[in-house]
Amino acid sequence: MGTHDSLGMRLRSRIRGRERWEVKALRGRPGTAQDLERLLSQRQGVLHVKANPTSAGVLVTYSTDTPDFDVEALIREGFKQLPPPVASRPSGAKSGSAISGILKSFLPRDQALTPPVLSTVGHSVHLLQGLSFVSIVNTARGSGPGFLRSLGIVSTGAQLLVMTGWSLLLTGVDLYLQYHRKEAWRRLGQATQHDLRDQLITRIEKQDVEFFDRYGTGPLIDLVTKDTAQVGEFVERSGDVIIEKALTIAVAGFFIITSAPSLGLIIFLPLPIIFLSSRFFGGKITERYARRGETTKQFNQMLENNLAGIADVKSFTAEWEEARRLSECDAALAQHTLGAERAASLQTNFISGLFSTTFVLTAGYAGFITAGGGISLSNFLRLVYWFPQLLRSLTGIEQVTGLYHRADDSAGRLARVLESYPQIQSGPVRLSAEEVRGEVIFEDVSFGYDPSVKVLENVSFHLRPGETVGIVGPTGSGKSTLLRLLLRFFDVDSGRISLDGNDIRDLDLHNLRSAVSMVSQDVYLFQGTIRENVIFGQRRATEEQILEAMRDAGALDLITSVPGGLDAEVGERGRRLSGGQRQRVAIARALLKLTSGASILALDEATSHLDNETESAFKRSLRKAATGKNVIIIAHRLSTIRSVDRILVLESGRITEAGTHDELLAHEGLYASLWRLQNEDPFGDQLEIRLKR
């Protein structure tokens, strides 16, 4: 079979319903292999996919009932949907590998040629302007260009007129090309930044919950905004500068060497010293920029936490303490920034001083040679003009090296995220919304966020179709963790969770999470309108469905009580609404998902901000909205779950009691004790004390 150039595809074996391909682009990329397996497994007709990053083999088993099944086209299409592989910097790798890997993956090939061509032409024209200037000076001395005399232009005035006109023409062309080359580099930089940011956001969105816990919000925002912008700025600015310096060094070096070879040798004598200094300074600069990047991440995380919790900061009158902490971190950031910039400046000043000394010595030596007739005055003038041009190009490396080190530091962080793959991988079994009955079984489930500390131990229970189960227990007993495991935000350490008889690790993640509609105890509303928050994830919902969900959640009054009704802005994290209003909007969102096909409703302290009257009305509506659905209710307020089919009592990660409300009261265990405490203490003080022990 043929080979696809970019993927290196070759058919290894084929029998009916089974094909094995070699895909060289897969070798050494386990994350890409996992993503390819997931994508291909979702295609209609595919029964099983196995991608091996070591052998670069892809085995596809498919249904023989599917006519004209094209595995090669399927693999190619799968690769098109994957983010391009990025070469992250391995431990001990030389500086530059990260930025080169990023540019190799994200620099738009269709736009990469025009900017360097325009820069080459534009800077060549600019150098011609310099040559024209030298020619004007020599013409004024009576040594005009020979080609003018060959054209019959012999008088000094006429030659000056021609050379001046030629210089003006070059100036116009230079200005025209200057605008267009900068625009071309700007477009290339923005296109690179956009593609990089787009793939980065896609990669971040696919990560596990643990990834977000590990990175934090502030650093991730910085990655998406500042670090991608740093790479875009490097592309936009460095390419043009590098071409300018290279052309100037080449042209100036040529004229200096041809004018006075002995002087040329003196001028370029410091180059080995510059090379050695770059090796010496380069490591220090890279290290200090990396240190600055880590401190920047820490500062942004602190600032994000401070602003998100500003209400608590003010309520505890901790403004000055927080300002001090932020100030100290910012001072450390300033120190690391100065250290990085200082190292770059030292390198530049060292090289500048080296060449300035060389220039003084060369100019003095050239003066002696010219006075003795060793070189002509015209050549001496060329040396006087071109040597500063050469010096500026060689000593102007700070502009490029500064951009380079900052971009390389950013690229290193970007590459680490782009090459991060979620540990929670989608399974091959797909269930449509119509197929899911909602039967959930926990079998001897144990789990700990830290493997050495178990949050749940040997938990087993059975949620039957159409059943409502309540879960109670002290704070930290693992109630919310049960729901996180059901949604596969984390995988169990041991045991098994099944949905309709299928291990949830074998289920397609989209299908699994579509089957569960959850309201978490930390209600989160997105910036936008009430309507946009209610239909979040259910954009095709009708107005009638939205109003019905609002009614069942007890939130219909928001349409009239909040200015703007459904189109009222909720503000950042819903702060324009009260706690009860936010909770009712979140419940409406969950109920709308329930009517759109979800079979399990999970409520984690979903009514904690509701008053008794609103909660009672919601429970009545819930019976109608959740008819035939499975419901899991986690609650501290025991009246919320009094009428459920079954109640589980969780203590220290274990189920210690199970039964109906009446059965548990008769059992005289923890549930009965908590019930009496709650009813004897209407404010719930003693209950809260007991729950938090």
PDB file of N, CA, C and O in Angstrom, residues 43 79 179 198 216 270 341 367 379 436 471 482 485 491 560 632 644 681:
ATOM      1  N   ARG A  43     -15.785   6.095  16.422  1.00  0.00           N
ATOM      2  CA  ARG A  43     -16.300   6.062  15.057  1.00  0.00           C
ATOM      3  C   ARG A  43     -17.272   4.891  14.880  1.00  0.00           C
ATOM      4  O   ARG A  43     -17.071   3.806  15.428  1.00  0.00           O
ATOM      5  N   PHE A  79      -5.807  11.692  12.953  1.00  0.00           N
ATOM      6  CA  PHE A  79      -4.613  12.515  13.189  1.00  0.00           C
ATOM      7  C   PHE A  79      -4.883  13.994  12.943  1.00  0.00           C
ATOM      8  O   PHE A  79      -4.305  14.858  13.598  1.00  0.00           O
ATOM      9  N   TYR A 179       6.850  48.937   6.011  1.00  0.00           N
ATOM     10  CA  TYR A 179       5.476  48.765   6.488  1.00  0.00           C
ATOM     11  C   TYR A 179       4.982  47.350   6.223  1.00  0.00           C
ATOM     12  O   TYR A 179       4.427  46.686   7.112  1.00  0.00           O
ATOM     13  N   ASP A 198      -5.130  28.124  20.756  1.00  0.00           N
ATOM     14  CA  ASP A 198      -6.286  27.276  20.470  1.00  0.00           C
ATOM     15  C   ASP A 198      -6.019  25.834  20.894  1.00  0.00           C
ATOM     16  O   ASP A 198      -6.847  25.196  21.557  1.00  0.00           O
ATOM     17  N   GLY A 216      -3.474  24.975  39.357  1.00  0.00           N
ATOM     18  CA  GLY A 216      -4.116  26.181  39.874  1.00  0.00           C
ATOM     19  C   GLY A 216      -4.584  27.081  38.743  1.00  0.00           C
ATOM     20  O   GLY A 216      -4.070  27.030  37.611  1.00  0.00           O
ATOM     21  N   PRO A 270      37.733  39.000  17.834  1.00  0.00           N
ATOM     22  CA  PRO A 270      36.996  38.738  19.084  1.00  0.00           C
ATOM     23  C   PRO A 270      35.883  37.688  18.979  1.00  0.00           C
ATOM     24  O   PRO A 270      35.304  37.323  19.995  1.00  0.00           O
ATOM     25  N   GLU A 341      17.437  40.026  33.717  1.00  0.00           N
ATOM     26  CA  GLU A 341      17.798  41.123  32.822  1.00  0.00           C
ATOM     27  C   GLU A 341      19.264  41.522  33.016  1.00  0.00           C
ATOM     28  O   GLU A 341      19.956  41.898  32.069  1.00  0.00           O
ATOM     29  N   GLY A 367      43.893  54.759  10.510  1.00  0.00           N
ATOM     30  CA  GLY A 367      44.370  56.120  10.268  1.00  0.00           C
ATOM     31  C   GLY A 367      45.846  56.137   9.919  1.00  0.00           C
ATOM     32  O   GLY A 367      46.277  56.855   8.992  1.00  0.00           O
ATOM     33  N   ASN A 379      38.462  54.046   0.704  1.00  0.00           N
ATOM     34  CA  ASN A 379      38.323  52.834   1.508  1.00  0.00           C
ATOM     35  C   ASN A 379      38.268  53.155   2.995  1.00  0.00           C
ATOM     36  O   ASN A 379      37.569  52.488   3.769  1.00  0.00           O
ATOM     37  N   VAL A 436     -29.628   4.178  28.629  1.00  0.00           N
ATOM     38  CA  VAL A 436     -29.200   4.199  30.029  1.00  0.00           C
ATOM     39  C   VAL A 436     -30.398   4.113  30.966  1.00  0.00           C
ATOM     40  O   VAL A 436     -31.314   4.933  30.904  1.00  0.00           O
ATOM     41  N   ILE A 471     -27.708  10.303  51.240  1.00  0.00           N
ATOM     42  CA  ILE A 471     -26.425   9.986  51.885  1.00  0.00           C
ATOM     43  C   ILE A 471     -26.133  11.057  52.918  1.00  0.00           C
ATOM     44  O   ILE A 471     -26.137  12.259  52.605  1.00  0.00           O
ATOM     45  N   LEU A 482     -17.929  10.258  46.565  1.00  0.00           N
ATOM     46  CA  LEU A 482     -18.714   9.233  45.865  1.00  0.00           C
ATOM     47  C   LEU A 482     -19.183   9.732  44.504  1.00  0.00           C
ATOM     48  O   LEU A 482     -19.113   9.011  43.500  1.00  0.00           O
ATOM     49  N   LEU A 485     -16.295  10.114  42.005  1.00  0.00           N
ATOM     50  CA  LEU A 485     -15.905   8.814  41.444  1.00  0.00           C
ATOM     51  C   LEU A 485     -16.923   8.327  40.423  1.00  0.00           C
ATOM     52  O   LEU A 485     -16.559   7.727  39.405  1.00  0.00           O
ATOM     53  N   ASP A 491     -10.328   7.872  39.322  1.00  0.00           N
ATOM     54  CA  ASP A 491     -10.586   6.433  39.250  1.00  0.00           C
ATOM     55  C   ASP A 491     -10.380   5.806  40.620  1.00  0.00           C
ATOM     56  O   ASP A 491      -9.528   6.245  41.406  1.00  0.00           O
ATOM     57  N   THR A 560     -39.274  37.738  37.482  1.00  0.00           N
ATOM     58  CA  THR A 560     -39.920  39.015  37.814  1.00  0.00           C
ATOM     59  C   THR A 560     -39.180  39.790  38.896  1.00  0.00           C
ATOM     60  O   THR A 560     -39.200  41.017  38.913  1.00  0.00           O
ATOM     61  N   ILE A 632     -29.646  10.791  43.706  1.00  0.00           N
ATOM     62  CA  ILE A 632     -28.748  10.677  44.855  1.00  0.00           C
ATOM     63  C   ILE A 632     -28.721  12.041  45.528  1.00  0.00           C
ATOM     64  O   ILE A 632     -28.389  13.049  44.891  1.00  0.00           O
ATOM     65  N   VAL A 644     -36.928   9.750  51.269  1.00  0.00           N
ATOM     66  CA  VAL A 644     -36.288   9.011  50.170  1.00  0.00           C
ATOM     67  C   VAL A 644     -36.467   7.519  50.368  1.00  0.00           C
ATOM     68  O   VAL A 644     -36.845   7.044  51.458  1.00  0.00           O
ATOM     69  N   ASP A 681     -32.713  21.020  68.355  1.00  0.00           N
ATOM     70  CA  ASP A 681     -32.006  22.299  68.173  1.00  0.00           C
ATOM     71  C   ASP A 681     -32.385  22.866  66.816  1.00  0.00           C
ATOM     72  O   ASP A 681     -31.766  22.540  65.807  1.00  0.00           O
TER      73      ASP A 681
END
